[in-house]
GROMACS .gro file of N, CA and C in nm:
model
  534
    1UNK      N    1   0.251   0.435  -3.773
    1UNK     CA    2   0.172   0.343  -3.702
    1UNK      C    3   0.252   0.229  -3.634
    2UNK      N    4   0.355   0.176  -3.723
    2UNK     CA    5   0.434   0.056  -3.683
    2UNK      C    6   0.524   0.122  -3.567
    3UNK      N    7   0.587   0.218  -3.582
    3UNK     CA    8   0.669   0.295  -3.473
    3UNK      C    9   0.597   0.317  -3.343
    4UNK      N   10   0.482   0.342  -3.362
    4UNK     CA   11   0.386   0.360  -3.232
    4UNK      C   12   0.358   0.246  -3.151
    5UNK      N   13   0.337   0.136  -3.232
    5UNK     CA   14   0.335  -0.023  -3.181
    5UNK      C   15   0.456  -0.047  -3.114
    6UNK      N   16   0.576  -0.013  -3.165
    6UNK     CA   17   0.710  -0.073  -3.109
    6UNK      C   18   0.729  -0.004  -2.991
    7UNK      N   19   0.698   0.147  -2.976
    7UNK     CA   20   0.719   0.226  -2.863
    7UNK      C   21   0.633   0.182  -2.765
    8UNK      N   22   0.501   0.157  -2.794
    8UNK     CA   23   0.399   0.095  -2.682
    8UNK      C   24   0.443  -0.030  -2.633
    9UNK      N   25   0.504  -0.111  -2.726
    9UNK     CA   26   0.559  -0.238  -2.663
    9UNK      C   27   0.657  -0.233  -2.577
   10UNK      N   28   0.746  -0.140  -2.603
   10UNK     CA   29   0.858  -0.117  -2.513
   10UNK      C   30   0.826  -0.075  -2.389
   11UNK      N   31   0.727   0.033  -2.380
   11UNK     CA   32   0.685   0.083  -2.262
   11UNK      C   33   0.597  -0.027  -2.172
   12UNK      N   34   0.546  -0.117  -2.239
   12UNK     CA   35   0.466  -0.222  -2.160
   12UNK      C   36   0.562  -0.308  -2.099
   13UNK      N   37   0.666  -0.359  -2.174
   13UNK     CA   38   0.762  -0.453  -2.124
   13UNK      C   39   0.851  -0.375  -2.012
   14UNK      N   40   0.872  -0.251  -2.023
   14UNK     CA   41   0.946  -0.179  -1.926
   14UNK      C   42   0.867  -0.188  -1.790
   15UNK      N   43   0.727  -0.150  -1.807
   15UNK     CA   44   0.635  -0.154  -1.676
   15UNK      C   45   0.637  -0.289  -1.616
   16UNK      N   46   0.620  -0.395  -1.708
   16UNK     CA   47   0.610  -0.529  -1.651
   16UNK      C   48   0.739  -0.572  -1.566
   17UNK      N   49   0.852  -0.529  -1.638
   17UNK     CA   50   0.969  -0.553  -1.570
   17UNK      C   51   0.995  -0.500  -1.442
   18UNK      N   52   0.948  -0.369  -1.444
   18UNK     CA   53   0.965  -0.296  -1.294
   18UNK      C   54   0.869  -0.328  -1.221
   19UNK      N   55   0.752  -0.398  -1.231
   19UNK     CA   56   0.670  -0.454  -1.140
   19UNK      C   57   0.695  -0.588  -1.096
   20UNK      N   58   0.755  -0.669  -1.200
   20UNK     CA   59   0.772  -0.816  -1.188
   20UNK      C   60   0.910  -0.849  -1.190
   21UNK      N   61   0.991  -0.749  -1.197
   21UNK     CA   62   1.138  -0.787  -1.229
   21UNK      C   63   1.199  -0.883  -1.111
   22UNK      N   64   1.301  -0.921  -1.141
   22UNK     CA   65   1.383  -1.019  -1.051
   22UNK      C   66   1.377  -0.965  -0.914
   23UNK      N   67   1.370  -1.055  -0.819
   23UNK     CA   68   1.359  -1.018  -0.690
   23UNK      C   69   1.465  -1.095  -0.621
   24UNK      N   70   1.584  -1.031  -0.552
   24UNK     CA   71   1.668  -1.092  -0.484
   24UNK      C   72   1.644  -1.118  -0.341
   25UNK      N   73   1.542  -1.062  -0.277
   25UNK     CA   74   1.502  -1.074  -0.156
   25UNK      C   75   1.411  -1.200  -0.127
   26UNK      N   76   1.432  -1.249  -0.008
   26UNK     CA   77   1.329  -1.361   0.014
   26UNK      C   78   1.205  -1.308   0.040
   27UNK      N   79   1.107  -1.406   0.023
   27UNK     CA   80   0.969  -1.354   0.042
   27UNK      C   81   0.940  -1.286   0.181
   28UNK      N   82   0.854  -1.185   0.188
   28UNK     CA   83   0.825  -1.131   0.327
   28UNK      C   84   0.741  -1.224   0.397
   29UNK      N   85   0.764  -1.233   0.519
   29UNK     CA   86   0.677  -1.318   0.613
   29UNK      C   87   0.546  -1.222   0.613
   30UNK      N   88   0.451  -1.283   0.622
   30UNK     CA   89   0.316  -1.214   0.645
   30UNK      C   90   0.255  -1.255   0.785
   31UNK      N   91   0.156  -1.181   0.821
   31UNK     CA   92   0.088  -1.212   0.962
   31UNK      C   93   0.023  -1.361   0.936
   32UNK      N   94   0.011  -1.415   1.050
   32UNK     CA   95  -0.047  -1.558   1.070
   32UNK      C   96  -0.191  -1.566   0.975
   33UNK      N   97  -0.288  -1.466   1.028
   33UNK     CA   98  -0.410  -1.460   0.968
   33UNK      C   99  -0.475  -1.336   0.981
   34UNK      N  100  -0.552  -1.309   0.870
   34UNK     CA  101  -0.627  -1.174   0.878
   34UNK      C  102  -0.764  -1.190   0.868
   35UNK      N  103  -0.841  -1.135   0.968
   35UNK     CA  104  -0.983  -1.148   0.968
   35UNK      C  105  -1.029  -1.033   0.875
   36UNK      N  106  -1.060  -1.084   0.760
   36UNK     CA  107  -1.114  -0.978   0.654
   36UNK      C  108  -1.217  -0.877   0.689
   37UNK      N  109  -1.319  -0.930   0.737
   37UNK     CA  110  -1.437  -0.821   0.781
   37UNK      C  111  -1.384  -0.732   0.870
   38UNK      N  112  -1.292  -0.759   0.966
   38UNK     CA  113  -1.251  -0.672   1.081
   38UNK      C  114  -1.133  -0.587   1.013
   39UNK      N  115  -1.053  -0.623   0.901
   39UNK     CA  116  -0.950  -0.543   0.837
   39UNK      C  117  -1.020  -0.431   0.748
   40UNK      N  118  -1.157  -0.448   0.716
   40UNK     CA  119  -1.211  -0.372   0.610
   40UNK      C  120  -1.233  -0.232   0.686
   41UNK      N  121  -1.272  -0.138   0.603
   41UNK     CA  122  -1.274   0.002   0.654
   41UNK      C  123  -1.162   0.098   0.612
   42UNK      N  124  -1.184   0.217   0.697
   42UNK     CA  125  -1.086   0.325   0.657
   42UNK      C  126  -0.937   0.303   0.758
   43UNK      N  127  -0.827   0.321   0.670
   43UNK     CA  128  -0.704   0.333   0.717
   43UNK      C  129  -0.640   0.464   0.680
   44UNK      N  130  -0.573   0.519   0.775
   44UNK     CA  131  -0.484   0.650   0.746
   44UNK      C  132  -0.337   0.602   0.706
   45UNK      N  133  -0.284   0.665   0.603
   45UNK     CA  134  -0.151   0.634   0.564
   45UNK      C  135  -0.063   0.724   0.649
   46UNK      N  136   0.006   0.665   0.754
   46UNK     CA  137   0.089   0.735   0.837
   46UNK      C  138   0.245   0.755   0.780
   47UNK      N  139   0.275   0.675   0.703
   47UNK     CA  140   0.424   0.692   0.637
   47UNK      C  141   0.422   0.598   0.532
   48UNK      N  142   0.513   0.608   0.441
   48UNK     CA  143   0.532   0.513   0.334
   48UNK      C  144   0.665   0.542   0.261
   49UNK      N  145   0.707   0.455   0.200
   49UNK     CA  146   0.814   0.456   0.073
   49UNK      C  147   0.726   0.475  -0.038
   50UNK      N  148   0.707   0.604  -0.084
   50UNK     CA  149   0.599   0.619  -0.175
   50UNK      C  150   0.616   0.576  -0.328
   51UNK      N  151   0.509   0.551  -0.389
   51UNK     CA  152   0.508   0.530  -0.542
   51UNK      C  153   0.502   0.658  -0.605
   52UNK      N  154   0.517   0.662  -0.739
   52UNK     CA  155   0.516   0.810  -0.796
   52UNK      C  156   0.374   0.877  -0.781
   53UNK      N  157   0.274   0.802  -0.757
   53UNK     CA  158   0.141   0.864  -0.732
   53UNK      C  159   0.145   0.944  -0.598
   54UNK      N  160   0.225   0.887  -0.499
   54UNK     CA  161   0.229   0.950  -0.381
   54UNK      C  162   0.328   1.050  -0.322
   55UNK      N  163   0.387   1.106  -0.401
   55UNK     CA  164   0.478   1.210  -0.378
   55UNK      C  165   0.397   1.338  -0.337
   56UNK      N  166   0.435   1.396  -0.228
   56UNK     CA  167   0.375   1.523  -0.188
   56UNK      C  168   0.241   1.507  -0.161
   57UNK      N  169   0.194   1.416  -0.084
   57UNK     CA  170   0.052   1.393  -0.041
   57UNK      C  171   0.021   1.427   0.086
   58UNK      N  172  -0.092   1.482   0.106
   58UNK     CA  173  -0.142   1.487   0.237
   58UNK      C  174  -0.285   1.423   0.264
   59UNK      N  175  -0.312   1.395   0.388
   59UNK     CA  176  -0.455   1.324   0.429
   59UNK      C  177  -0.458   1.202   0.334
   60UNK      N  178  -0.377   1.119   0.327
   60UNK     CA  179  -0.392   0.999   0.253
   60UNK      C  180  -0.460   0.910   0.335
   61UNK      N  181  -0.561   0.829   0.260
   61UNK     CA  182  -0.643   0.711   0.346
   61UNK      C  183  -0.669   0.598   0.248
   62UNK      N  184  -0.683   0.495   0.296
   62UNK     CA  185  -0.713   0.371   0.206
   62UNK      C  186  -0.822   0.305   0.277
   63UNK      N  187  -0.935   0.287   0.196
   63UNK     CA  188  -1.043   0.233   0.245
   63UNK      C  189  -1.065   0.097   0.183
   64UNK      N  190  -1.126   0.006   0.246
   64UNK     CA  191  -1.137  -0.146   0.195
   64UNK      C  192  -1.284  -0.182   0.233
   65UNK      N  193  -1.330  -0.243   0.116
   65UNK     CA  194  -1.472  -0.302   0.122
   65UNK      C  195  -1.472  -0.438   0.074
   66UNK      N  196  -1.521  -0.561   0.151
   66UNK     CA  197  -1.500  -0.677   0.098
   66UNK      C  198  -1.632  -0.709   0.019
   67UNK      N  199  -1.600  -0.760  -0.079
   67UNK     CA  200  -1.701  -0.789  -0.202
   67UNK      C  201  -1.707  -0.950  -0.225
   68UNK      N  202  -1.794  -1.002  -0.295
   68UNK     CA  203  -1.800  -1.147  -0.321
   68UNK      C  204  -1.689  -1.207  -0.349
   69UNK      N  205  -1.663  -1.334  -0.300
   69UNK     CA  206  -1.549  -1.402  -0.332
   69UNK      C  207  -1.434  -1.343  -0.271
   70UNK      N  208  -1.320  -1.335  -0.337
   70UNK     CA  209  -1.185  -1.290  -0.281
   70UNK      C  210  -1.165  -1.136  -0.312
   71UNK      N  211  -1.242  -1.060  -0.358
   71UNK     CA  212  -1.242  -0.914  -0.407
   71UNK      C  213  -1.247  -0.820  -0.311
   72UNK      N  214  -1.151  -0.713  -0.304
   72UNK     CA  215  -1.166  -0.608  -0.201
   72UNK      C  216  -1.173  -0.492  -0.288
   73UNK      N  217  -1.286  -0.421  -0.283
   73UNK     CA  218  -1.290  -0.280  -0.346
   73UNK      C  219  -1.202  -0.175  -0.251
   74UNK      N  220  -1.106  -0.109  -0.314
   74UNK     CA  221  -1.038  -0.028  -0.243
   74UNK      C  222  -1.036   0.120  -0.298
   75UNK      N  223  -1.033   0.219  -0.218
   75UNK     CA  224  -1.038   0.344  -0.254
   75UNK      C  225  -0.911   0.425  -0.186
   76UNK      N  226  -0.841   0.465  -0.264
   76UNK     CA  227  -0.727   0.544  -0.220
   76UNK      C  228  -0.741   0.689  -0.248
   77UNK      N  229  -0.748   0.778  -0.140
   77UNK     CA  230  -0.753   0.929  -0.155
   77UNK      C  231  -0.645   1.008  -0.102
   78UNK      N  232  -0.637   1.124  -0.141
   78UNK     CA  233  -0.545   1.195  -0.075
   78UNK      C  234  -0.543   1.355  -0.143
   79UNK      N  235  -0.502   1.438  -0.062
   79UNK     CA  236  -0.481   1.579  -0.111
   79UNK      C  237  -0.335   1.590  -0.186
   80UNK      N  238  -0.353   1.655  -0.293
   80UNK     CA  239  -0.198   1.677  -0.356
   80UNK      C  240  -0.143   1.800  -0.325
   81UNK      N  241  -0.019   1.781  -0.265
   81UNK     CA  242   0.075   1.928  -0.251
   81UNK      C  243   0.039   1.992  -0.118
   82UNK      N  244  -0.061   1.981  -0.059
   82UNK     CA  245  -0.117   2.042   0.063
   82UNK      C  246  -0.246   1.994   0.125
   83UNK      N  247  -0.266   2.032   0.240
   83UNK     CA  248  -0.398   1.992   0.294
   83UNK      C  249  -0.520   2.045   0.231
   84UNK      N  250  -0.501   2.161   0.155
   84UNK     CA  251  -0.601   2.224   0.082
   84UNK      C  252  -0.604   2.187  -0.075
   85UNK      N  253  -0.490   2.096  -0.105
   85UNK     CA  254  -0.483   2.065  -0.242
   85UNK      C  255  -0.585   1.993  -0.297
   86UNK      N  256  -0.592   1.959  -0.434
   86UNK     CA  257  -0.696   1.891  -0.488
   86UNK      C  258  -0.692   1.752  -0.441
   87UNK      N  259  -0.828   1.714  -0.422
   87UNK     CA  260  -0.833   1.565  -0.366
   87UNK      C  261  -0.838   1.476  -0.485
   88UNK      N  262  -0.752   1.375  -0.477
   88UNK     CA  263  -0.750   1.275  -0.571
   88UNK      C  264  -0.797   1.149  -0.531
   89UNK      N  265  -0.862   1.064  -0.595
   89UNK     CA  266  -0.908   0.934  -0.555
   89UNK      C  267  -0.880   0.830  -0.669
   90UNK      N  268  -0.824   0.722  -0.630
   90UNK     CA  269  -0.804   0.592  -0.706
   90UNK      C  270  -0.874   0.479  -0.653
   91UNK      N  271  -0.910   0.392  -0.755
   91UNK     CA  272  -1.012   0.273  -0.700
   91UNK      C  273  -0.947   0.140  -0.757
   92UNK      N  274  -0.840   0.099  -0.696
   92UNK     CA  275  -0.800  -0.034  -0.752
   92UNK      C  276  -0.864  -0.148  -0.691
   93UNK      N  277  -0.861  -0.267  -0.743
   93UNK     CA  278  -0.936  -0.373  -0.696
   93UNK      C  279  -0.821  -0.453  -0.627
   94UNK      N  280  -0.852  -0.506  -0.519
   94UNK     CA  281  -0.769  -0.598  -0.434
   94UNK      C  282  -0.830  -0.741  -0.460
   95UNK      N  283  -0.731  -0.842  -0.463
   95UNK     CA  284  -0.781  -0.990  -0.487
   95UNK      C  285  -0.701  -1.069  -0.366
   96UNK      N  286  -0.762  -1.110  -0.277
   96UNK     CA  287  -0.708  -1.189  -0.172
   96UNK      C  288  -0.656  -1.319  -0.228
   97UNK      N  289  -0.527  -1.356  -0.219
   97UNK     CA  290  -0.453  -1.464  -0.304
   97UNK      C  291  -0.401  -1.572  -0.200
   98UNK      N  292  -0.442  -1.561  -0.075
   98UNK     CA  293  -0.368  -1.668   0.016
   98UNK      C  294  -0.484  -1.708   0.121
   99UNK      N  295  -0.467  -1.827   0.166
   99UNK     CA  296  -0.575  -1.877   0.262
   99UNK      C  297  -0.567  -1.809   0.392
  100UNK      N  298  -0.453  -1.737   0.432
  100UNK     CA  299  -0.442  -1.664   0.561
  100UNK      C  300  -0.497  -1.516   0.549
  101UNK      N  301  -0.533  -1.482   0.398
  101UNK     CA  302  -0.590  -1.347   0.373
  101UNK      C  303  -0.486  -1.232   0.393
  102UNK      N  304  -0.354  -1.268   0.377
  102UNK     CA  305  -0.251  -1.168   0.411
  102UNK      C  306  -0.169  -1.133   0.281
  103UNK      N  307  -0.207  -1.222   0.188
  103UNK     CA  308  -0.141  -1.185   0.045
  103UNK      C  309  -0.260  -1.148  -0.051
  104UNK      N  310  -0.235  -1.025  -0.095
  104UNK     CA  311  -0.332  -0.964  -0.207
  104UNK      C  312  -0.262  -0.930  -0.337
  105UNK      N  313  -0.325  -0.938  -0.432
  105UNK     CA  314  -0.278  -0.871  -0.570
  105UNK      C  315  -0.356  -0.738  -0.567
  106UNK      N  316  -0.295  -0.624  -0.585
  106UNK     CA  317  -0.369  -0.507  -0.608
  106UNK      C  318  -0.362  -0.457  -0.739
  107UNK      N  319  -0.468  -0.456  -0.808
  107UNK     CA  320  -0.476  -0.428  -0.954
  107UNK      C  321  -0.537  -0.280  -0.977
  108UNK      N  322  -0.448  -0.191  -1.027
  108UNK     CA  323  -0.490  -0.056  -1.057
  108UNK      C  324  -0.509  -0.067  -1.221
  109UNK      N  325  -0.439  -0.152  -1.289
  109UNK     CA  326  -0.455  -0.155  -1.438
  109UNK      C  327  -0.464  -0.307  -1.481
  110UNK      N  328  -0.548  -0.333  -1.553
  110UNK     CA  329  -0.570  -0.475  -1.591
  110UNK      C  330  -0.474  -0.508  -1.677
  111UNK      N  331  -0.399  -0.619  -1.696
  111UNK     CA  332  -0.413  -0.733  -1.609
  111UNK      C  333  -0.321  -0.745  -1.495
  112UNK      N  334  -0.251  -0.639  -1.471
  112UNK     CA  335  -0.132  -0.635  -1.397
  112UNK      C  336  -0.187  -0.623  -1.245
  113UNK      N  337  -0.125  -0.720  -1.154
  113UNK     CA  338  -0.162  -0.707  -1.013
  113UNK      C  339  -0.034  -0.695  -0.925
  114UNK      N  340  -0.025  -0.586  -0.851
  114UNK     CA  341   0.102  -0.561  -0.775
  114UNK      C  342   0.089  -0.650  -0.649
  115UNK      N  343   0.212  -0.681  -0.582
  115UNK     CA  344   0.228  -0.767  -0.466
  115UNK      C  345   0.180  -0.681  -0.353
  116UNK      N  346   0.114  -0.716  -0.274
  116UNK     CA  347   0.055  -0.648  -0.156
  116UNK      C  348   0.032  -0.739  -0.028
  117UNK      N  349   0.124  -0.713   0.075
  117UNK     CA  350   0.136  -0.817   0.174
  117UNK      C  351   0.120  -0.757   0.314
  118UNK      N  352   0.025  -0.812   0.388
  118UNK     CA  353   0.012  -0.751   0.521
  118UNK      C  354   0.113  -0.839   0.605
  119UNK      N  355   0.230  -0.752   0.649
  119UNK     CA  356   0.338  -0.798   0.712
  119UNK      C  357   0.339  -0.772   0.861
  120UNK      N  358   0.253  -0.694   0.910
  120UNK     CA  359   0.239  -0.656   1.051
  120UNK      C  360   0.072  -0.612   1.061
  121UNK      N  361   0.021  -0.663   1.181
  121UNK     CA  362  -0.114  -0.624   1.229
  121UNK      C  363  -0.132  -0.637   1.356
  122UNK      N  364  -0.153  -0.512   1.433
  122UNK     CA  365  -0.162  -0.546   1.584
  122UNK      C  366  -0.288  -0.596   1.611
  123UNK      N  367  -0.291  -0.664   1.740
  123UNK     CA  368  -0.410  -0.761   1.776
  123UNK      C  369  -0.545  -0.670   1.773
  124UNK      N  370  -0.542  -0.547   1.795
  124UNK     CA  371  -0.654  -0.462   1.792
  124UNK      C  372  -0.704  -0.420   1.651
  125UNK      N  373  -0.618  -0.451   1.561
  125UNK     CA  374  -0.626  -0.406   1.415
  125UNK      C  375  -0.645  -0.243   1.410
  126UNK      N  376  -0.550  -0.185   1.482
  126UNK     CA  377  -0.538  -0.052   1.490
  126UNK      C  378  -0.416   0.006   1.412
  127UNK      N  379  -0.318  -0.080   1.378
  127UNK     CA  380  -0.206  -0.038   1.300
  127UNK      C  381  -0.168  -0.171   1.218
  128UNK      N  382  -0.114  -0.132   1.104
  128UNK     CA  383  -0.080  -0.232   1.004
  128UNK      C  384   0.038  -0.165   0.920
  129UNK      N  385   0.112  -0.281   0.872
  129UNK     CA  386   0.231  -0.254   0.784
  129UNK      C  387   0.198  -0.335   0.663
  130UNK      N  388   0.195  -0.257   0.540
  130UNK     CA  389   0.176  -0.339   0.405
  130UNK      C  390   0.314  -0.328   0.342
  131UNK      N  391   0.352  -0.446   0.289
  131UNK     CA  392   0.484  -0.445   0.232
  131UNK      C  393   0.486  -0.517   0.087
  132UNK      N  394   0.584  -0.520   0.025
  132UNK     CA  395   0.618  -0.605  -0.100
  132UNK      C  396   0.750  -0.666  -0.111
  133UNK      N  397   0.735  -0.789  -0.166
  133UNK     CA  398   0.854  -0.866  -0.173
  133UNK      C  399   0.988  -0.801  -0.220
  134UNK      N  400   0.957  -0.718  -0.310
  134UNK     CA  401   1.068  -0.643  -0.366
  134UNK      C  402   1.140  -0.525  -0.280
  135UNK      N  403   1.062  -0.505  -0.176
  135UNK     CA  404   1.104  -0.410  -0.070
  135UNK      C  405   1.130  -0.273  -0.117
  136UNK      N  406   1.026  -0.244  -0.237
  136UNK     CA  407   1.053  -0.094  -0.304
  136UNK      C  408   0.947  -0.013  -0.233
  137UNK      N  409   0.817  -0.046  -0.200
  137UNK     CA  410   0.739   0.014  -0.134
  137UNK      C  411   0.678  -0.040  -0.015
  138UNK      N  412   0.642   0.049   0.069
  138UNK     CA  413   0.591  -0.005   0.214
  138UNK      C  414   0.481   0.104   0.258
  139UNK      N  415   0.385   0.062   0.333
  139UNK     CA  416   0.293   0.157   0.401
  139UNK      C  417   0.269   0.125   0.542
  140UNK      N  418   0.270   0.220   0.629
  140UNK     CA  419   0.248   0.217   0.764
  140UNK      C  420   0.108   0.291   0.775
  141UNK      N  421   0.019   0.215   0.813
  141UNK     CA  422  -0.134   0.270   0.840
  141UNK      C  423  -0.186   0.248   0.962
  142UNK      N  424  -0.283   0.336   1.002
  142UNK     CA  425  -0.357   0.331   1.125
  142UNK      C  426  -0.496   0.358   1.117
  143UNK      N  427  -0.571   0.320   1.216
  143UNK     CA  428  -0.699   0.360   1.221
  143UNK      C  429  -0.733   0.499   1.241
  144UNK      N  430  -0.642   0.566   1.293
  144UNK     CA  431  -0.656   0.708   1.339
  144UNK      C  432  -0.540   0.796   1.260
  145UNK      N  433  -0.558   0.920   1.240
  145UNK     CA  434  -0.468   1.012   1.158
  145UNK      C  435  -0.342   1.038   1.214
  146UNK      N  436  -0.333   1.001   1.344
  146UNK     CA  437  -0.205   1.009   1.421
  146UNK      C  438  -0.172   0.900   1.512
  147UNK      N  439  -0.060   0.876   1.532
  147UNK     CA  440  -0.025   0.760   1.613
  147UNK      C  441   0.074   0.797   1.736
  148UNK      N  442   0.082   0.721   1.843
  148UNK     CA  443   0.180   0.760   1.924
  148UNK      C  444   0.309   0.755   1.871
  149UNK      N  445   0.410   0.846   1.913
  149UNK     CA  446   0.550   0.832   1.863
  149UNK      C  447   0.639   0.709   1.890
  150UNK      N  448   0.598   0.643   2.014
  150UNK     CA  449   0.664   0.518   2.047
  150UNK      C  450   0.610   0.406   1.957
  151UNK      N  451   0.488   0.409   1.919
  151UNK     CA  452   0.416   0.307   1.836
  151UNK      C  453   0.495   0.320   1.684
  152UNK      N  454   0.493   0.457   1.650
  152UNK     CA  455   0.566   0.482   1.509
  152UNK      C  456   0.692   0.434   1.505
  153UNK      N  457   0.778   0.459   1.590
  153UNK     CA  458   0.921   0.419   1.625
  153UNK      C  459   0.921   0.250   1.606
  154UNK      N  460   0.844   0.193   1.685
  154UNK     CA  461   0.835   0.048   1.673
  154UNK      C  462   0.795   0.000   1.529
  155UNK      N  463   0.690   0.065   1.467
  155UNK     CA  464   0.660   0.018   1.320
  155UNK      C  465   0.786   0.046   1.234
  156UNK      N  466   0.866   0.157   1.252
  156UNK     CA  467   0.979   0.184   1.163
  156UNK      C  468   1.077   0.071   1.186
  157UNK      N  469   1.083   0.037   1.306
  157UNK     CA  470   1.199  -0.068   1.339
  157UNK      C  471   1.145  -0.207   1.270
  158UNK      N  472   1.029  -0.242   1.274
  158UNK     CA  473   0.979  -0.360   1.203
  158UNK      C  474   1.001  -0.333   1.058
  159UNK      N  475   0.989  -0.246   0.987
  159UNK     CA  476   1.010  -0.208   0.846
  159UNK      C  477   1.152  -0.241   0.823
  160UNK      N  478   1.224  -0.176   0.897
  160UNK     CA  479   1.381  -0.194   0.904
  160UNK      C  480   1.420  -0.336   0.894
  161UNK      N  481   1.357  -0.408   1.010
  161UNK     CA  482   1.394  -0.554   1.026
  161UNK      C  483   1.378  -0.634   0.913
  162UNK      N  484   1.268  -0.608   0.822
  162UNK     CA  485   1.227  -0.697   0.705
  162UNK      C  486   1.323  -0.655   0.578
  163UNK      N  487   1.414  -0.551   0.587
  163UNK     CA  488   1.502  -0.527   0.475
  163UNK      C  489   1.456  -0.410   0.399
  164UNK      N  490   1.390  -0.320   0.445
  164UNK     CA  491   1.351  -0.192   0.373
  164UNK      C  492   1.457  -0.068   0.418
  165UNK      N  493   1.495  -0.006   0.315
  165UNK     CA  494   1.580   0.116   0.355
  165UNK      C  495   1.476   0.225   0.429
  166UNK      N  496   1.491   0.219   0.544
  166UNK     CA  497   1.399   0.323   0.616
  166UNK      C  498   1.414   0.456   0.605
  167UNK      N  499   1.543   0.509   0.554
  167UNK     CA  500   1.574   0.638   0.520
  167UNK      C  501   1.472   0.697   0.424
  168UNK      N  502   1.418   0.600   0.319
  168UNK     CA  503   1.331   0.645   0.226
  168UNK      C  504   1.190   0.668   0.277
  169UNK      N  505   1.172   0.618   0.400
  169UNK     CA  506   1.035   0.643   0.467
  169UNK      C  507   0.982   0.789   0.459
  170UNK      N  508   0.879   0.828   0.430
  170UNK     CA  509   0.813   0.983   0.431
  170UNK      C  510   0.689   0.964   0.515
  171UNK      N  511   0.694   1.057   0.612
  171UNK     CA  512   0.564   1.082   0.681
  171UNK      C  513   0.456   1.143   0.604
  172UNK      N  514   0.320   1.103   0.603
  172UNK     CA  515   0.234   1.150   0.544
  172UNK      C  516   0.159   1.253   0.631
  173UNK      N  517   0.161   1.382   0.606
  173UNK     CA  518   0.087   1.487   0.699
  173UNK      C  519  -0.062   1.450   0.695
  174UNK      N  520  -0.116   1.436   0.817
  174UNK     CA  521  -0.271   1.415   0.828
  174UNK      C  522  -0.313   1.522   0.906
  175UNK      N  523  -0.427   1.581   0.879
  175UNK     CA  524  -0.490   1.706   0.953
  175UNK      C  525  -0.566   1.612   1.052
  176UNK      N  526  -0.601   1.678   1.175
  176UNK     CA  527  -0.671   1.619   1.289
  176UNK      C  528  -0.811   1.594   1.252
  177UNK      N  529  -0.871   1.663   1.157
  177UNK     CA  530  -1.009   1.666   1.117
  177UNK      C  531  -1.033   1.560   1.003
  178UNK      N  532  -0.938   1.491   0.936
  178UNK     CA  533  -0.955   1.431   0.830
  178UNK      C  534  -1.005   1.290   0.847
   0.00000   0.00000   0.00000
């Protein structure tokens, strides 16, 4: 029993250090203001530097629903390994943590909140980039399953400009009927 507690403690400390470890990058600038009701709804993940959950995924979407206060119910869904693969869904809770609504904490597991920053959002709320200060993960998302190649190239350039290693970006295959 004592050994299991020690191992469990080591795992928790390791997880916390990986999520909240030292960050040598300056904080990411966010967009000036986010109109939360307008930001809500379905977004298609066009590309990402994926987390361990997001490797080999298809038809990935993130849907936001504004709740009372600063809470955002989030539904992250995708097919694993192929367009016809098993559909997986996760429901983390978002917490808006800034007056401009662009900095959130995303909570998959209590009490840990992951850094979630809206670093780009076009005027029409059609495309966005979500980043993290650590520059470890990033998501390019759109309101449609496909975007214009020129728009994609512009978004990749923006990701590069803020310090991400864009060679790690992975396009997420989206079916046109998704």
